[in-house]
Amino acid sequence: LRYAYEAFSPTFISTVGIDFKIKEIRLDGTPVKLQIWDSAGQERFRTITVSYFKGAHGILLVFDVSCRPSFENVRFWMDSIRENADARVRIVLVGNKGDGDREVTKEEGQELADSLGIPYFETSAKDNKGVSDCYLAIAKETKDAIVERRRKETEEAVQRTSIAKHPRRACC
């Protein structure tokens, strides 16, 4: 809600099932449409949630820094992402609710992200701190990866065409 609509509601009801938002941004001068799927990570919706991993280019894996069990579930979700998402999916770990009492330190979040080999951000939707940063970081990383993949595919196609036009001939 904070990122998609630039708003925060302290009485916001948490997501039930899956919620969907669209946010249009400019990234390096290029218009980009972000489709944001919020699964809320609830136990009863785990079977639904993993189906959304399949088509994802980027995933923000968010935990609540004021709730240790939320943090302890990160490895489960990371395993689920690796099992169900494309191997090239970009993942960022986000510690949210950094504006209040904490049960998870920033150092613990960073250590976990480092062990998983992914970037770490801390945010506060309430105070609007770090929210845009984590979305822009994953959007840029994802865009760059897609551009690079397309560049390589084009290069390989040109090379295949060149080889087909000029087959090697045996000498003499």
Short mmCIF file of C-alpha atoms in Angstrom, two decimals:
data_model
loop_
_atom_site.label_atom_id
_atom_site.label_comp_id
_atom_site.label_asym_id
_atom_site.label_seq_id
_atom_site.Cartn_x
_atom_site.Cartn_y
_atom_site.Cartn_z
CA LEU A 1 0.00 0.00 0.00
CA ARG A 2 2.77 2.45 0.93
CA TYR A 3 4.73 2.00 -2.29
CA ALA A 4 1.89 1.43 -4.74
CA TYR A 5 -0.35 4.26 -3.50
CA GLU A 6 2.14 6.36 -1.54
CA ALA A 7 -0.10 6.04 1.50
CA PHE A 8 -0.05 4.41 4.93
CA SER A 9 -2.99 3.42 7.08
CA PRO A 10 -2.41 2.35 10.69
CA THR A 11 -5.77 0.57 10.55
CA PHE A 12 -4.91 -1.30 7.34
CA ILE A 13 -6.23 -4.85 7.42
CA SER A 14 -3.53 -7.37 6.55
CA THR A 15 -3.72 -9.19 3.25
CA VAL A 16 -5.94 -12.24 3.10
CA GLY A 17 -4.84 -14.54 0.31
CA ILE A 18 -3.17 -12.53 -2.46
CA ASP A 19 -3.39 -8.80 -3.15
CA PHE A 20 -2.36 -7.18 -6.43
CA LYS A 21 -1.19 -3.64 -7.23
CA ILE A 22 0.40 -1.93 -10.24
CA LYS A 23 2.96 0.84 -9.98
CA GLU A 24 4.41 2.61 -13.01
CA ILE A 25 7.88 4.10 -12.60
CA ARG A 26 10.74 5.42 -14.73
CA LEU A 27 13.97 3.49 -14.37
CA ASP A 28 17.06 4.84 -16.08
CA GLY A 29 14.74 6.86 -18.32
CA THR A 30 12.70 3.79 -19.30
CA PRO A 31 9.04 3.42 -18.30
CA VAL A 32 8.56 0.26 -16.24
CA LYS A 33 5.31 -1.24 -15.00
CA LEU A 34 5.69 -3.15 -11.75
CA GLN A 35 3.11 -5.80 -10.92
CA ILE A 36 3.19 -6.18 -7.15
CA TRP A 37 1.68 -9.34 -5.69
CA ASP A 38 1.36 -9.35 -1.90
CA SER A 39 0.96 -12.83 -0.47
CA ALA A 40 1.38 -11.83 3.21
CA GLY A 41 3.10 -15.18 3.88
CA GLN A 42 0.22 -16.60 5.86
CA GLU A 43 0.39 -20.30 6.66
CA ARG A 44 -3.06 -21.10 5.29
CA PHE A 45 -2.22 -19.60 1.87
CA ARG A 46 1.20 -21.22 1.34
CA THR A 47 -0.04 -23.55 -1.38
CA ILE A 48 -1.52 -20.63 -3.32
CA THR A 49 1.49 -18.38 -2.78
CA VAL A 50 4.07 -20.69 -4.34
CA SER A 51 2.18 -20.67 -7.65
CA TYR A 52 2.89 -16.91 -7.91
CA PHE A 53 6.64 -17.53 -7.69
CA LYS A 54 6.70 -19.26 -11.09
CA GLY A 55 6.26 -16.13 -13.22
CA ALA A 56 8.06 -13.69 -10.96
CA HIS A 57 11.13 -11.76 -12.13
CA GLY A 58 11.79 -10.32 -8.68
CA ILE A 59 10.72 -11.15 -5.14
CA LEU A 60 10.82 -9.01 -2.03
CA LEU A 61 10.99 -11.47 0.86
CA VAL A 62 9.65 -9.39 3.74
CA PHE A 63 9.71 -10.14 7.45
CA ASP A 64 8.57 -8.11 10.46
CA VAL A 65 11.53 -6.97 12.62
CA SER A 66 9.17 -6.74 15.60
CA CYS A 67 8.22 -10.43 15.31
CA ARG A 68 10.95 -13.07 15.63
CA PRO A 69 8.77 -15.92 14.23
CA SER A 70 8.38 -13.87 11.04
CA PHE A 71 12.18 -13.70 10.76
CA GLU A 72 12.53 -17.41 11.52
CA ASN A 73 10.22 -18.22 8.59
CA VAL A 74 12.54 -16.53 6.05
CA ARG A 75 14.55 -19.71 5.37
CA PHE A 76 11.33 -21.66 4.73
CA TRP A 77 10.19 -19.04 2.21
CA MET A 78 13.62 -18.87 0.61
CA ASP A 79 13.60 -22.66 0.13
CA SER A 80 10.10 -22.41 -1.33
CA ILE A 81 11.21 -19.66 -3.73
CA ARG A 82 14.23 -21.64 -4.87
CA GLU A 83 12.07 -24.72 -5.34
CA ASN A 84 9.22 -23.00 -7.24
CA ALA A 85 10.57 -19.85 -8.93
CA ASP A 86 12.73 -19.47 -12.02
CA ALA A 87 16.42 -19.91 -11.17
CA ARG A 88 17.08 -16.37 -12.50
CA VAL A 89 14.58 -14.65 -10.19
CA ARG A 90 16.00 -11.69 -8.26
CA ILE A 91 15.41 -11.77 -4.49
CA VAL A 92 15.80 -9.06 -1.87
CA LEU A 93 15.35 -9.58 1.88
CA VAL A 94 13.42 -6.78 3.60
CA GLY A 95 13.05 -6.19 7.33
CA ASN A 96 9.88 -4.11 7.76
CA LYS A 97 8.48 -2.14 10.71
CA GLY A 98 11.87 -0.70 11.61
CA ASP A 99 10.08 2.20 13.29
CA GLY A 100 9.13 0.44 16.54
CA ASP A 101 10.18 -2.19 19.06
CA ARG A 102 12.46 -4.83 17.62
CA GLU A 103 12.89 -8.54 18.16
CA VAL A 104 15.35 -8.84 15.26
CA THR A 105 18.44 -6.63 14.99
CA LYS A 106 19.61 -5.05 11.77
CA GLU A 107 22.79 -7.13 12.08
CA GLU A 108 20.77 -10.37 12.25
CA GLY A 109 18.86 -9.39 9.12
CA GLN A 110 22.07 -8.52 7.29
CA GLU A 111 23.77 -11.77 8.40
CA LEU A 112 20.83 -13.82 7.14
CA ALA A 113 20.79 -11.98 3.80
CA ASP A 114 24.55 -12.48 3.45
CA SER A 115 24.19 -16.21 4.16
CA LEU A 116 21.46 -16.42 1.49
CA GLY A 117 23.51 -14.37 -0.98
CA ILE A 118 20.88 -11.65 -1.40
CA PRO A 119 20.73 -7.89 -0.66
CA TYR A 120 19.14 -6.63 2.57
CA PHE A 121 17.05 -3.53 3.19
CA GLU A 122 15.22 -2.24 6.24
CA THR A 123 12.02 -0.30 5.82
CA SER A 124 9.28 1.46 7.69
CA ALA A 125 6.04 1.77 5.77
CA LYS A 126 4.73 3.92 8.60
CA ASP A 127 7.60 6.44 8.38
CA ASN A 128 8.12 5.90 4.62
CA LYS A 129 11.78 4.99 5.12
CA GLY A 130 13.56 2.67 2.71
CA VAL A 131 10.37 1.53 0.95
CA SER A 132 11.13 3.06 -2.44
CA ASP A 133 14.80 2.05 -2.13
CA CYS A 134 14.10 -1.69 -1.94
CA TYR A 135 11.54 -1.60 -4.78
CA LEU A 136 13.82 0.46 -7.01
CA ALA A 137 16.79 -1.79 -6.23
CA ILE A 138 14.99 -4.97 -7.23
CA ALA A 139 13.40 -3.28 -10.25
CA LYS A 140 16.80 -2.08 -11.49
CA GLU A 141 18.48 -5.44 -10.85
CA THR A 142 15.64 -7.25 -12.63
CA LYS A 143 15.60 -4.84 -15.58
CA ASP A 144 19.39 -5.10 -15.97
CA ALA A 145 19.22 -8.90 -15.89
CA ILE A 146 16.46 -8.98 -18.52
CA VAL A 147 18.32 -6.54 -20.78
CA GLU A 148 21.52 -8.59 -20.46
CA ARG A 149 19.67 -11.85 -21.16
CA ARG A 150 18.06 -10.34 -24.28
CA ARG A 151 21.42 -8.97 -25.43
CA LYS A 152 22.99 -12.42 -25.13
CA GLU A 153 20.06 -14.07 -26.94
CA THR A 154 20.34 -11.55 -29.78
CA GLU A 155 24.10 -12.04 -29.99
CA GLU A 156 23.66 -15.83 -30.13
CA ALA A 157 20.96 -15.53 -32.81
CA VAL A 158 23.20 -13.30 -34.93
CA GLN A 159 26.06 -15.76 -34.51
CA ARG A 160 23.84 -18.73 -35.53
CA THR A 161 22.64 -16.79 -38.59
CA SER A 162 26.20 -15.91 -39.54
CA ILE A 163 27.30 -19.53 -39.26
CA ALA A 164 24.31 -20.70 -41.33
CA LYS A 165 25.10 -18.18 -44.10
CA HIS A 166 28.81 -19.03 -44.18
CA PRO A 167 29.24 -22.73 -43.53
CA ARG A 168 32.80 -23.89 -43.24
CA ARG A 169 34.07 -25.87 -46.15
CA ALA A 170 36.72 -28.50 -46.15
CA CYS A 171 40.02 -27.44 -47.57
CA CYS A 172 41.07 -28.57 -51.07
#
